């Protein structure tokens, strides 16, 4: 196998852990000697050993003189585990291929430097683009302090999200709705507007397996109108956080906190998206999946704070000038003010189509 193929293997290992390592990145490592794999590993969960550690432990004494392929720069500082750089140096590894540097400006390049100083031959940049893409959430969070935001909409072929009477369940197929769970699973939090809670009473849980860490459910609710009887308040299946404006009284808030709900109160009367995102970032939310409704999606569009849009299109025609579309808000007067996106992927999910697109600034 070639260097490229060994790095591809390391990337595949990392890819399989997307959604389970937050707030840490996904990382894969492959250790090779005489063209034979002698160790491999992935970082499975925050607090557990890093990918390199698994690979080196597996190889034992054989690591001496071997070549390591690792998808992210090995750490050189003490976190919850000792630095991988030291272990790499101690184990006698001769050559290290690093796909991409650590995005954290404070430590970026330092691990590489340390290994070089110890006499290891280090090469950076093999499959770099793939490695950066795999960790795009982590890179975005480290560089901005804000969660990576994915907007989701499910529409009919004519762009409607409901009939003129407001009926919206279900426009897309069961297969698409199941697919949504995969995205919920790969985000730290799921967000909706209070009207969606009032109208649909959703659970917003991740139903992929019992093993997964539940995503936090976040509601934007300026005046704390969320019904106390809503499933999201009562079911305790995942943490629920409600973002409220400055005018909600502490007395009213207590009704919710008594039920174990976390209230994030803004300093302003309304909820500016950027401020809300920085609060979530400070609370350790590295990625956010925004599921609607139209008002909330309209606000994200207006403030232009998102990195990806996922649209499910069902082959149905609903019609009706009063039937809602996926993004509300004030809209724009001229076409040249429209936001341009680049389509990253189009695929069929059951009878529907899923389009993943990235805003041009993203
Ligand atoms: P939303 O669910 O988007 O909730 C909007 C409300 O959220 C606002 O009226 C506001 O109420 C509150 N809010 C607080 N802060 C903000 C902010 N910064 N920006 C926007 N809203 C904010 O309401 P919609 O009526 O647009 O959508 C609800 C409908 O959408 C439901 O019928 C639901 O079925 C449908 N839906 C469809 C989906 C689909 O993919 N097809 C997905 C999700 C929902 P306040 O001022 O009181 O805080
Ligand atoms: Zn490490």
mmCIF file of C-alpha atoms and ligand atoms in Angstrom:
data_model
loop_
_atom_site.group_PDB
_atom_site.id
_atom_site.type_symbol
_atom_site.label_atom_id
_atom_site.label_comp_id
_atom_site.label_asym_id
_atom_site.label_seq_id
_atom_site.Cartn_x
_atom_site.Cartn_y
_atom_site.Cartn_z
ATOM 1 C CA UNK A 1 0.000 0.000 0.000
ATOM 2 C CA UNK A 2 1.118 3.560 -0.644
ATOM 3 C CA UNK A 3 1.453 6.436 1.847
ATOM 4 C CA UNK A 4 -1.771 7.812 0.420
ATOM 5 C CA UNK A 5 -3.648 4.584 1.086
ATOM 6 C CA UNK A 6 -2.399 4.350 4.673
ATOM 7 C CA UNK A 7 -3.549 7.916 5.291
ATOM 8 C CA UNK A 8 -6.897 7.063 3.666
ATOM 9 C CA UNK A 9 -7.205 4.210 6.143
ATOM 10 C CA UNK A 10 -6.483 6.613 9.025
ATOM 11 C CA UNK A 11 -9.147 8.990 7.682
ATOM 12 C CA UNK A 12 -11.659 6.140 7.415
ATOM 13 C CA UNK A 13 -11.068 5.247 11.063
ATOM 14 C CA UNK A 14 -11.633 8.870 12.050
ATOM 15 C CA UNK A 15 -14.753 9.167 9.898
ATOM 16 C CA UNK A 16 -16.488 6.321 11.703
ATOM 17 C CA UNK A 17 -16.377 8.280 14.964
ATOM 18 C CA UNK A 18 -18.026 11.483 13.724
ATOM 19 C CA UNK A 19 -20.632 12.519 16.297
ATOM 20 C CA UNK A 20 -19.082 10.793 19.311
ATOM 21 C CA UNK A 21 -15.917 12.757 20.176
ATOM 22 C CA UNK A 22 -17.232 16.279 20.843
ATOM 23 C CA UNK A 23 -15.815 18.629 22.014
ATOM 24 C CA UNK A 24 -12.734 16.867 20.667
ATOM 25 C CA UNK A 25 -11.894 16.363 16.997
ATOM 26 C CA UNK A 26 -12.152 13.010 15.237
ATOM 27 C CA UNK A 27 -8.700 11.497 14.705
ATOM 28 C CA UNK A 28 -7.426 8.286 13.146
ATOM 29 C CA UNK A 29 -3.929 6.806 13.229
ATOM 30 C CA UNK A 30 -2.213 3.933 11.422
ATOM 31 C CA UNK A 31 1.224 2.622 12.305
ATOM 32 C CA UNK A 32 3.171 0.806 9.595
ATOM 33 C CA UNK A 33 6.481 -1.076 9.438
ATOM 34 C CA UNK A 34 7.891 -2.873 6.394
ATOM 35 C CA UNK A 35 4.628 -2.135 4.582
ATOM 36 C CA UNK A 36 2.638 -3.976 7.256
ATOM 37 C CA UNK A 37 0.048 -2.442 9.553
ATOM 38 C CA UNK A 38 1.289 -2.986 13.119
ATOM 39 C CA UNK A 39 -1.146 -0.707 14.926
ATOM 40 C CA UNK A 40 -4.222 1.384 14.328
ATOM 41 C CA UNK A 41 -6.557 3.500 16.337
ATOM 42 C CA UNK A 42 -9.207 6.178 16.545
ATOM 43 C CA UNK A 43 -10.071 8.631 19.278
ATOM 44 C CA UNK A 44 -13.403 7.219 20.450
ATOM 45 C CA UNK A 45 -14.610 9.702 23.047
ATOM 46 C CA UNK A 46 -13.467 12.814 24.917
ATOM 47 C CA UNK A 47 -11.419 11.791 27.962
ATOM 48 C CA UNK A 48 -10.338 8.490 26.393
ATOM 49 C CA UNK A 49 -6.934 7.834 24.765
ATOM 50 C CA UNK A 50 -6.044 9.621 21.547
ATOM 51 C CA UNK A 51 -5.813 7.716 18.259
ATOM 52 C CA UNK A 52 -1.997 7.588 18.306
ATOM 53 C CA UNK A 53 -1.981 6.008 21.770
ATOM 54 C CA UNK A 54 -4.159 3.084 20.653
ATOM 55 C CA UNK A 55 -1.983 2.498 17.581
ATOM 56 C CA UNK A 56 1.294 2.641 19.523
ATOM 57 C CA UNK A 57 0.031 0.415 22.338
ATOM 58 C CA UNK A 58 -1.103 -2.140 19.780
ATOM 59 C CA UNK A 59 2.329 -2.204 18.139
ATOM 60 C CA UNK A 60 4.259 -2.401 21.409
ATOM 61 C CA UNK A 61 8.026 -2.837 20.838
ATOM 62 C CA UNK A 62 7.502 -3.039 17.075
ATOM 63 C CA UNK A 63 6.796 0.706 16.977
ATOM 64 C CA UNK A 64 10.555 1.340 16.935
ATOM 65 C CA UNK A 65 11.520 2.482 13.461
ATOM 66 C CA UNK A 66 7.893 2.492 12.217
ATOM 67 C CA UNK A 67 5.960 5.128 10.238
ATOM 68 C CA UNK A 68 2.883 6.780 11.720
ATOM 69 C CA UNK A 69 0.012 8.166 9.613
ATOM 70 C CA UNK A 70 -2.161 10.487 11.678
ATOM 71 C CA UNK A 71 -5.044 12.685 10.480
ATOM 72 C CA UNK A 72 -4.399 15.600 12.882
ATOM 73 C CA UNK A 73 -1.236 17.065 14.406
ATOM 74 C CA UNK A 74 -0.395 15.066 17.564
ATOM 75 C CA UNK A 75 -0.936 17.023 20.774
ATOM 76 C CA UNK A 76 2.095 18.323 22.675
ATOM 77 C CA UNK A 77 0.383 19.611 25.809
ATOM 78 C CA UNK A 78 -1.192 17.940 28.820
ATOM 79 C CA UNK A 79 -4.959 17.794 28.431
ATOM 80 C CA UNK A 80 -7.033 15.089 30.022
ATOM 81 C CA UNK A 81 -4.401 12.658 28.727
ATOM 82 C CA UNK A 82 -0.565 13.020 28.481
ATOM 83 C CA UNK A 83 0.864 14.493 25.250
ATOM 84 C CA UNK A 84 0.961 12.109 22.289
ATOM 85 C CA UNK A 85 4.146 13.740 20.965
ATOM 86 C CA UNK A 86 6.103 12.448 23.953
ATOM 87 C CA UNK A 87 4.781 8.927 23.447
ATOM 88 C CA UNK A 88 5.631 9.050 19.731
ATOM 89 C CA UNK A 89 9.172 10.177 20.544
ATOM 90 C CA UNK A 90 9.641 7.599 23.314
ATOM 91 C CA UNK A 91 8.365 4.746 21.145
ATOM 92 C CA UNK A 92 11.110 5.306 18.580
ATOM 93 C CA UNK A 93 8.830 6.027 15.629
ATOM 94 C CA UNK A 94 10.987 7.187 12.736
ATOM 95 C CA UNK A 95 8.619 8.985 10.394
ATOM 96 C CA UNK A 96 5.277 10.735 10.896
ATOM 97 C CA UNK A 97 2.828 11.820 8.203
ATOM 98 C CA UNK A 98 0.417 14.439 9.570
ATOM 99 C CA UNK A 99 -2.599 15.246 7.356
ATOM 100 C CA UNK A 100 -3.247 18.668 8.871
ATOM 101 C CA UNK A 101 -2.018 20.981 11.628
ATOM 102 C CA UNK A 102 -3.953 21.681 14.809
ATOM 103 C CA UNK A 103 -6.292 24.665 14.118
ATOM 104 C CA UNK A 104 -5.754 26.189 17.543
ATOM 105 C CA UNK A 105 -3.405 29.127 16.900
ATOM 106 C CA UNK A 106 -1.840 28.745 20.351
ATOM 107 C CA UNK A 107 -0.611 25.205 19.761
ATOM 108 C CA UNK A 108 -0.601 24.894 15.962
ATOM 109 C CA UNK A 109 2.712 23.537 14.669
ATOM 110 C CA UNK A 110 4.184 23.014 18.132
ATOM 111 C CA UNK A 111 3.620 19.254 18.177
ATOM 112 C CA UNK A 112 5.222 18.978 14.756
ATOM 113 C CA UNK A 113 8.173 21.098 15.905
ATOM 114 C CA UNK A 114 8.694 18.992 19.018
ATOM 115 C CA UNK A 115 8.809 15.747 17.019
ATOM 116 C CA UNK A 116 11.213 17.276 14.485
ATOM 117 C CA UNK A 117 13.505 18.431 17.271
ATOM 118 C CA UNK A 118 13.575 14.865 18.555
ATOM 119 C CA UNK A 119 14.896 13.779 15.164
ATOM 120 C CA UNK A 120 11.679 12.390 13.685
ATOM 121 C CA UNK A 121 11.099 12.971 9.983
ATOM 122 C CA UNK A 122 7.708 14.764 9.864
ATOM 123 C CA UNK A 123 5.721 15.476 6.708
ATOM 124 C CA UNK A 124 2.585 17.595 6.814
ATOM 125 C CA UNK A 125 -0.211 17.883 4.242
ATOM 126 C CA UNK A 126 -0.961 14.376 2.971
ATOM 127 C CA UNK A 127 -4.743 14.430 2.189
ATOM 128 C CA UNK A 128 -5.002 17.720 4.046
ATOM 129 C CA UNK A 129 -8.247 18.866 2.412
ATOM 130 C CA UNK A 130 -10.053 15.640 3.339
ATOM 131 C CA UNK A 131 -8.718 15.822 6.896
ATOM 132 C CA UNK A 132 -9.849 19.431 7.335
ATOM 133 C CA UNK A 133 -13.279 18.653 5.954
ATOM 134 C CA UNK A 134 -13.695 15.722 8.301
ATOM 135 C CA UNK A 135 -13.089 18.034 11.250
ATOM 136 C CA UNK A 136 -14.831 21.111 9.855
ATOM 137 C CA UNK A 137 -17.001 21.429 12.960
ATOM 138 C CA UNK A 138 -14.013 21.297 15.301
ATOM 139 C CA UNK A 139 -11.975 23.724 13.175
ATOM 140 C CA UNK A 140 -14.850 26.214 12.985
ATOM 141 C CA UNK A 141 -15.465 26.073 16.732
ATOM 142 C CA UNK A 142 -11.787 26.442 17.657
ATOM 143 C CA UNK A 143 -11.330 29.361 15.295
ATOM 144 C CA UNK A 144 -14.538 31.303 16.060
ATOM 145 C CA UNK A 145 -15.735 30.136 19.485
ATOM 146 C CA UNK A 146 -19.162 29.698 17.866
ATOM 147 C CA UNK A 147 -20.939 26.455 17.042
ATOM 148 C CA UNK A 148 -20.893 25.184 13.452
ATOM 149 C CA UNK A 149 -24.473 25.786 12.288
ATOM 150 C CA UNK A 150 -26.431 23.526 9.930
ATOM 151 C CA UNK A 151 -29.874 24.705 8.803
ATOM 152 C CA UNK A 152 -32.397 22.063 7.827
ATOM 153 C CA UNK A 153 -35.587 22.416 5.813
ATOM 154 C CA UNK A 154 -38.044 19.857 4.467
ATOM 155 C CA UNK A 155 -40.135 21.101 1.559
ATOM 156 C CA UNK A 156 -42.417 19.990 -1.249
ATOM 157 C CA UNK A 157 -41.395 20.288 -4.899
ATOM 158 C CA UNK A 158 -42.945 23.769 -4.911
ATOM 159 C CA UNK A 159 -40.976 24.809 -1.815
ATOM 160 C CA UNK A 160 -43.821 24.594 0.720
ATOM 161 C CA UNK A 161 -43.368 23.466 4.322
ATOM 162 C CA UNK A 162 -47.082 23.172 5.108
ATOM 163 C CA UNK A 163 -50.538 23.496 3.571
ATOM 164 C CA UNK A 164 -52.479 26.757 3.846
ATOM 165 C CA UNK A 165 -54.134 25.368 6.981
ATOM 166 C CA UNK A 166 -50.694 24.821 8.536
ATOM 167 C CA UNK A 167 -50.634 21.035 8.256
ATOM 168 C CA UNK A 168 -47.033 19.915 7.797
ATOM 169 C CA UNK A 169 -46.845 16.292 8.949
ATOM 170 C CA UNK A 170 -45.522 14.696 6.868
ATOM 171 C CA UNK A 171 -44.277 16.264 3.691
ATOM 172 C CA UNK A 172 -41.146 14.151 3.378
ATOM 173 C CA UNK A 173 -40.914 10.371 3.595
ATOM 174 C CA UNK A 174 -40.118 8.176 6.574
ATOM 175 C CA UNK A 175 -36.684 7.537 5.016
ATOM 176 C CA UNK A 176 -35.905 11.271 5.038
ATOM 177 C CA UNK A 177 -37.106 11.659 8.592
ATOM 178 C CA UNK A 178 -34.879 8.774 9.640
ATOM 179 C CA UNK A 179 -31.990 10.420 7.802
ATOM 180 C CA UNK A 180 -32.545 13.565 9.898
ATOM 181 C CA UNK A 181 -31.706 11.533 12.993
ATOM 182 C CA UNK A 182 -28.249 10.935 11.633
ATOM 183 C CA UNK A 183 -27.699 14.712 11.479
ATOM 184 C CA UNK A 184 -29.167 15.220 14.939
ATOM 185 C CA UNK A 185 -26.670 12.637 16.160
ATOM 186 C CA UNK A 186 -23.700 14.446 14.636
ATOM 187 C CA UNK A 187 -24.566 17.801 16.259
ATOM 188 C CA UNK A 188 -24.218 18.767 19.921
ATOM 189 C CA UNK A 189 -27.539 20.625 19.933
ATOM 190 C CA UNK A 190 -30.805 20.891 17.982
ATOM 191 C CA UNK A 191 -32.631 24.239 17.831
ATOM 192 C CA UNK A 192 -36.224 25.240 17.040
ATOM 193 C CA UNK A 193 -38.430 28.308 17.487
ATOM 194 C CA UNK A 194 -41.122 28.379 20.148
ATOM 195 C CA UNK A 195 -43.923 28.292 17.541
ATOM 196 C CA UNK A 196 -42.721 24.895 16.360
ATOM 197 C CA UNK A 197 -42.868 23.645 19.954
ATOM 198 C CA UNK A 198 -46.383 25.031 20.398
ATOM 199 C CA UNK A 199 -47.715 23.726 17.053
ATOM 200 C CA UNK A 200 -45.952 20.370 16.706
ATOM 201 C CA UNK A 201 -44.939 19.440 20.265
ATOM 202 C CA UNK A 202 -41.820 17.647 18.950
ATOM 203 C CA UNK A 203 -39.507 15.486 21.087
ATOM 204 C CA UNK A 204 -36.364 16.325 19.091
ATOM 205 C CA UNK A 205 -34.559 13.283 20.379
ATOM 206 C CA UNK A 206 -31.886 11.344 18.558
ATOM 207 C CA UNK A 207 -33.295 7.970 17.675
ATOM 208 C CA UNK A 208 -30.338 6.184 16.114
ATOM 209 C CA UNK A 209 -29.359 3.918 19.009
ATOM 210 C CA UNK A 210 -29.543 3.846 22.797
ATOM 211 C CA UNK A 211 -25.801 4.322 23.050
ATOM 212 C CA UNK A 212 -25.511 7.863 21.727
ATOM 213 C CA UNK A 213 -25.093 10.952 23.858
ATOM 214 C CA UNK A 214 -28.349 12.922 23.565
ATOM 215 C CA UNK A 215 -28.156 16.236 21.758
ATOM 216 C CA UNK A 216 -29.202 19.255 23.796
ATOM 217 C CA UNK A 217 -32.573 20.680 22.681
ATOM 218 C CA UNK A 218 -32.619 24.464 22.404
ATOM 219 C CA UNK A 219 -35.724 26.644 22.002
ATOM 220 C CA UNK A 220 -35.687 30.326 20.986
ATOM 221 C CA UNK A 221 -38.460 31.838 23.046
ATOM 222 C CA UNK A 222 -38.259 35.599 23.738
ATOM 223 C CA UNK A 223 -41.043 35.788 26.297
ATOM 224 C CA UNK A 224 -40.966 32.171 27.563
ATOM 225 C CA UNK A 225 -44.241 31.014 26.004
ATOM 226 C CA UNK A 226 -43.190 27.352 25.825
ATOM 227 C CA UNK A 227 -46.038 25.314 27.359
ATOM 228 C CA UNK A 228 -45.010 23.671 30.641
ATOM 229 C CA UNK A 229 -46.762 20.525 29.439
ATOM 230 C CA UNK A 230 -44.752 20.247 26.197
ATOM 231 C CA UNK A 231 -43.012 16.902 25.646
ATOM 232 C CA UNK A 232 -39.647 18.634 25.383
ATOM 233 C CA UNK A 233 -40.176 20.009 28.931
ATOM 234 C CA UNK A 234 -41.640 16.903 30.503
ATOM 235 C CA UNK A 235 -39.875 13.904 28.943
ATOM 236 C CA UNK A 236 -36.337 14.361 30.423
ATOM 237 C CA UNK A 237 -34.974 12.330 27.499
ATOM 238 C CA UNK A 238 -32.325 14.939 26.745
ATOM 239 C CA UNK A 239 -31.310 18.287 28.241
ATOM 240 C CA UNK A 240 -33.594 21.184 27.250
ATOM 241 C CA UNK A 241 -32.318 24.758 27.207
ATOM 242 C CA UNK A 242 -34.555 27.759 26.487
ATOM 243 C CA UNK A 243 -33.086 31.052 25.297
ATOM 244 C CA UNK A 244 -35.186 33.995 26.500
ATOM 245 C CA UNK A 245 -35.122 37.793 26.290
ATOM 246 C CA UNK A 246 -34.221 40.156 29.122
ATOM 247 C CA UNK A 247 -37.815 40.908 30.103
ATOM 248 C CA UNK A 248 -38.829 37.487 31.355
ATOM 249 C CA UNK A 249 -39.211 37.579 35.145
ATOM 250 C CA UNK A 250 -37.154 35.345 37.396
ATOM 251 C CA UNK A 251 -40.374 34.172 39.001
ATOM 252 C CA UNK A 252 -41.643 32.763 35.693
ATOM 253 C CA UNK A 253 -38.223 31.324 34.897
ATOM 254 C CA UNK A 254 -38.288 29.369 38.159
ATOM 255 C CA UNK A 255 -41.272 27.307 36.940
ATOM 256 C CA UNK A 256 -38.953 25.933 34.253
ATOM 257 C CA UNK A 257 -35.742 25.613 36.226
ATOM 258 C CA UNK A 258 -37.683 23.648 38.864
ATOM 259 C CA UNK A 259 -38.358 21.084 36.126
ATOM 260 C CA UNK A 260 -34.651 20.852 35.297
ATOM 261 C CA UNK A 261 -34.780 23.141 32.263
ATOM 262 C CA UNK A 262 -31.825 25.459 31.704
ATOM 263 C CA UNK A 263 -32.750 29.051 30.904
ATOM 264 C CA UNK A 264 -30.278 31.239 29.008
ATOM 265 C CA UNK A 265 -31.339 34.847 29.468
ATOM 266 C CA UNK A 266 -30.036 37.394 26.977
ATOM 267 C CA UNK A 267 -29.123 40.960 27.969
ATOM 268 C CA UNK A 268 -31.389 42.295 25.223
ATOM 269 C CA UNK A 269 -35.164 42.292 24.781
ATOM 270 C CA UNK A 270 -34.911 40.093 21.684
ATOM 271 C CA UNK A 271 -32.573 37.261 20.748
ATOM 272 C CA UNK A 272 -29.820 38.263 18.294
ATOM 273 C CA UNK A 273 -28.532 35.088 16.599
ATOM 274 C CA UNK A 274 -24.838 35.907 17.030
ATOM 275 C CA UNK A 275 -25.170 36.599 20.785
ATOM 276 C CA UNK A 276 -27.180 33.439 21.221
ATOM 277 C CA UNK A 277 -24.501 31.440 19.358
ATOM 278 C CA UNK A 278 -21.719 32.809 21.516
ATOM 279 C CA UNK A 279 -23.635 31.801 24.649
ATOM 280 C CA UNK A 280 -24.005 28.285 23.252
ATOM 281 C CA UNK A 281 -20.303 28.245 22.337
ATOM 282 C CA UNK A 282 -19.357 29.216 25.879
ATOM 283 C CA UNK A 283 -21.515 26.371 27.140
ATOM 284 C CA UNK A 284 -19.513 23.930 25.018
ATOM 285 C CA UNK A 285 -21.893 23.488 22.078
ATOM 286 C CA UNK A 286 -19.587 23.007 19.080
ATOM 287 C CA UNK A 287 -22.298 22.266 16.508
ATOM 288 C CA UNK A 288 -25.935 23.243 16.126
ATOM 289 C CA UNK A 289 -28.657 21.719 13.935
ATOM 290 C CA UNK A 290 -31.444 24.233 13.267
ATOM 291 C CA UNK A 291 -34.722 22.548 12.380
ATOM 292 C CA UNK A 292 -37.019 25.563 11.953
ATOM 293 C CA UNK A 293 -39.568 26.897 11.781
ATOM 294 C CA UNK A 294 -39.552 29.443 9.024
ATOM 295 C CA UNK A 295 -39.228 32.473 11.325
ATOM 296 C CA UNK A 296 -36.143 31.092 12.987
ATOM 297 C CA UNK A 297 -34.566 30.042 9.683
ATOM 298 C CA UNK A 298 -35.352 33.552 8.387
ATOM 299 C CA UNK A 299 -33.395 35.069 11.280
ATOM 300 C CA UNK A 300 -30.358 32.881 10.628
ATOM 301 C CA UNK A 301 -30.530 33.891 6.965
ATOM 302 C CA UNK A 302 -30.849 37.583 7.792
ATOM 303 C CA UNK A 303 -27.938 37.540 10.224
ATOM 304 C CA UNK A 304 -26.002 35.160 7.967
ATOM 305 C CA UNK A 305 -24.764 32.908 10.704
ATOM 306 C CA UNK A 306 -24.621 29.388 9.309
ATOM 307 C CA UNK A 307 -22.165 27.114 7.553
ATOM 308 C CA UNK A 308 -24.370 24.566 5.793
ATOM 309 C CA UNK A 309 -27.955 24.068 4.570
ATOM 310 C CA UNK A 310 -29.612 20.670 4.235
ATOM 311 C CA UNK A 311 -32.814 20.610 2.204
ATOM 312 C CA UNK A 312 -35.065 17.593 1.775
ATOM 313 C CA UNK A 313 -37.365 17.904 -1.232
ATOM 314 C CA UNK A 314 -40.385 15.618 -1.488
ATOM 315 C CA UNK A 315 -41.962 14.979 -4.908
ATOM 316 C CA UNK A 316 -45.281 16.528 -3.898
ATOM 317 C CA UNK A 317 -47.011 19.696 -5.049
ATOM 318 C CA UNK A 318 -48.906 21.592 -2.360
ATOM 319 C CA UNK A 319 -49.691 24.971 -3.913
ATOM 320 C CA UNK A 320 -51.519 27.822 -2.267
ATOM 321 C CA UNK A 321 -50.260 31.390 -2.046
ATOM 322 C CA UNK A 322 -50.855 31.332 1.711
ATOM 323 C CA UNK A 323 -48.954 28.091 2.323
ATOM 324 C CA UNK A 324 -45.619 28.746 4.074
ATOM 325 C CA UNK A 325 -42.166 28.260 2.569
ATOM 326 C CA UNK A 326 -39.011 27.305 4.430
ATOM 327 C CA UNK A 327 -37.467 30.723 5.162
ATOM 328 C CA UNK A 328 -39.649 33.609 6.415
ATOM 329 C CA UNK A 329 -38.549 37.048 7.629
ATOM 330 C CA UNK A 330 -38.521 40.291 5.654
ATOM 331 C CA UNK A 331 -36.825 38.882 2.563
ATOM 332 C CA UNK A 332 -34.960 41.046 0.049
ATOM 333 C CA UNK A 333 -35.922 43.516 -2.672
ATOM 334 C CA UNK A 334 -33.333 42.657 -5.316
ATOM 335 C CA UNK A 335 -32.096 39.339 -6.652
ATOM 336 C CA UNK A 336 -28.479 40.422 -6.409
ATOM 337 C CA UNK A 337 -28.914 40.557 -2.624
ATOM 338 C CA UNK A 338 -29.841 36.842 -2.594
ATOM 339 C CA UNK A 339 -27.463 34.570 -0.785
ATOM 340 C CA UNK A 340 -25.495 32.341 -3.152
ATOM 341 C CA UNK A 341 -24.646 28.817 -2.113
ATOM 342 C CA UNK A 342 -22.624 26.067 -3.621
ATOM 343 C CA UNK A 343 -24.167 22.617 -3.891
ATOM 344 C CA UNK A 344 -21.912 20.116 -2.211
ATOM 345 C CA UNK A 345 -24.009 16.976 -2.568
ATOM 346 C CA UNK A 346 -27.283 15.799 -4.084
ATOM 347 C CA UNK A 347 -28.631 12.368 -3.287
ATOM 348 C CA UNK A 348 -31.865 10.462 -3.227
ATOM 349 C CA UNK A 349 -33.298 9.378 0.135
ATOM 350 C CA UNK A 350 -36.255 7.058 -0.451
ATOM 351 C CA UNK A 351 -38.545 8.976 -2.803
ATOM 352 C CA UNK A 352 -37.073 12.348 -1.781
ATOM 353 C CA UNK A 353 -33.981 14.304 -2.684
ATOM 354 C CA UNK A 354 -31.461 15.663 -0.176
ATOM 355 C CA UNK A 355 -29.352 18.654 -1.118
ATOM 356 C CA UNK A 356 -26.407 19.763 0.992
ATOM 357 C CA UNK A 357 -25.249 23.275 0.188
ATOM 358 C CA UNK A 358 -22.641 25.608 1.574
ATOM 359 C CA UNK A 359 -23.032 29.400 1.620
ATOM 360 C CA UNK A 360 -20.390 31.099 -0.508
ATOM 361 C CA UNK A 361 -18.841 32.763 2.539
ATOM 362 C CA UNK A 362 -18.753 29.393 4.426
HETATM 363 P P1 LIG B 1 -40.805 29.195 14.551
HETATM 364 O O1 LIG B 1 -40.880 27.808 15.031
HETATM 365 O O2 LIG B 1 -39.706 29.588 13.657
HETATM 366 O O3 LIG B 1 -40.808 30.108 15.834
HETATM 367 C C1 LIG B 1 -40.740 31.482 15.657
HETATM 368 C C2 LIG B 1 -40.820 32.186 16.984
HETATM 369 O O4 LIG B 1 -39.611 31.986 17.709
HETATM 370 C C3 LIG B 1 -40.957 33.658 16.820
HETATM 371 O O5 LIG B 1 -42.263 34.029 16.585
HETATM 372 C C4 LIG B 1 -40.403 34.147 18.130
HETATM 373 O O6 LIG B 1 -41.445 34.141 19.073
HETATM 374 C C5 LIG B 1 -39.391 33.087 18.534
HETATM 375 N N1 LIG B 1 -38.064 33.634 18.363
HETATM 376 C C6 LIG B 1 -37.247 34.023 19.362
HETATM 377 N N2 LIG B 1 -36.122 34.534 18.891
HETATM 378 C C7 LIG B 1 -36.199 34.486 17.563
HETATM 379 C C8 LIG B 1 -35.326 34.889 16.533
HETATM 380 N N3 LIG B 1 -34.121 35.412 16.772
HETATM 381 N N4 LIG B 1 -35.729 34.707 15.258
HETATM 382 C C9 LIG B 1 -36.913 34.145 14.976
HETATM 383 N N5 LIG B 1 -37.784 33.742 15.915
HETATM 384 C C10 LIG B 1 -37.425 33.910 17.205
HETATM 385 O O7 LIG B 1 -42.211 29.618 13.922
HETATM 386 P P2 LIG B 1 -42.873 29.489 12.521
HETATM 387 O O8 LIG B 1 -44.273 29.894 12.716
HETATM 388 O O9 LIG B 1 -42.069 30.129 11.462
HETATM 389 O O10 LIG B 1 -42.808 27.947 12.216
HETATM 390 C C11 LIG B 1 -43.645 27.031 12.862
HETATM 391 C C12 LIG B 1 -44.215 26.093 11.817
HETATM 392 O O11 LIG B 1 -43.175 25.577 11.006
HETATM 393 C C13 LIG B 1 -44.897 24.916 12.425
HETATM 394 O O12 LIG B 1 -46.167 24.790 11.819
HETATM 395 C C14 LIG B 1 -44.061 23.752 12.054
HETATM 396 O O13 LIG B 1 -44.861 22.629 11.789
HETATM 397 C C15 LIG B 1 -43.373 24.203 10.813
HETATM 398 N N6 LIG B 1 -42.079 23.549 10.686
HETATM 399 C C16 LIG B 1 -41.765 22.917 9.528
HETATM 400 C C17 LIG B 1 -40.545 22.311 9.365
HETATM 401 C C18 LIG B 1 -40.181 21.700 8.077
HETATM 402 O O14 LIG B 1 -38.998 21.399 7.864
HETATM 403 N N7 LIG B 1 -41.109 21.470 7.160
HETATM 404 C C19 LIG B 1 -39.556 22.287 10.445
HETATM 405 C C20 LIG B 1 -39.963 22.985 11.607
HETATM 406 C C21 LIG B 1 -41.180 23.587 11.703
HETATM 407 P P3 LIG B 1 -41.294 35.088 20.352
HETATM 408 O O15 LIG B 1 -41.122 36.476 19.804
HETATM 409 O O16 LIG B 1 -42.479 34.886 21.157
HETATM 410 O O17 LIG B 1 -40.065 34.609 20.995
HETATM 411 ZN ZN1 LIG B 2 -2.925 13.453 21.680
#
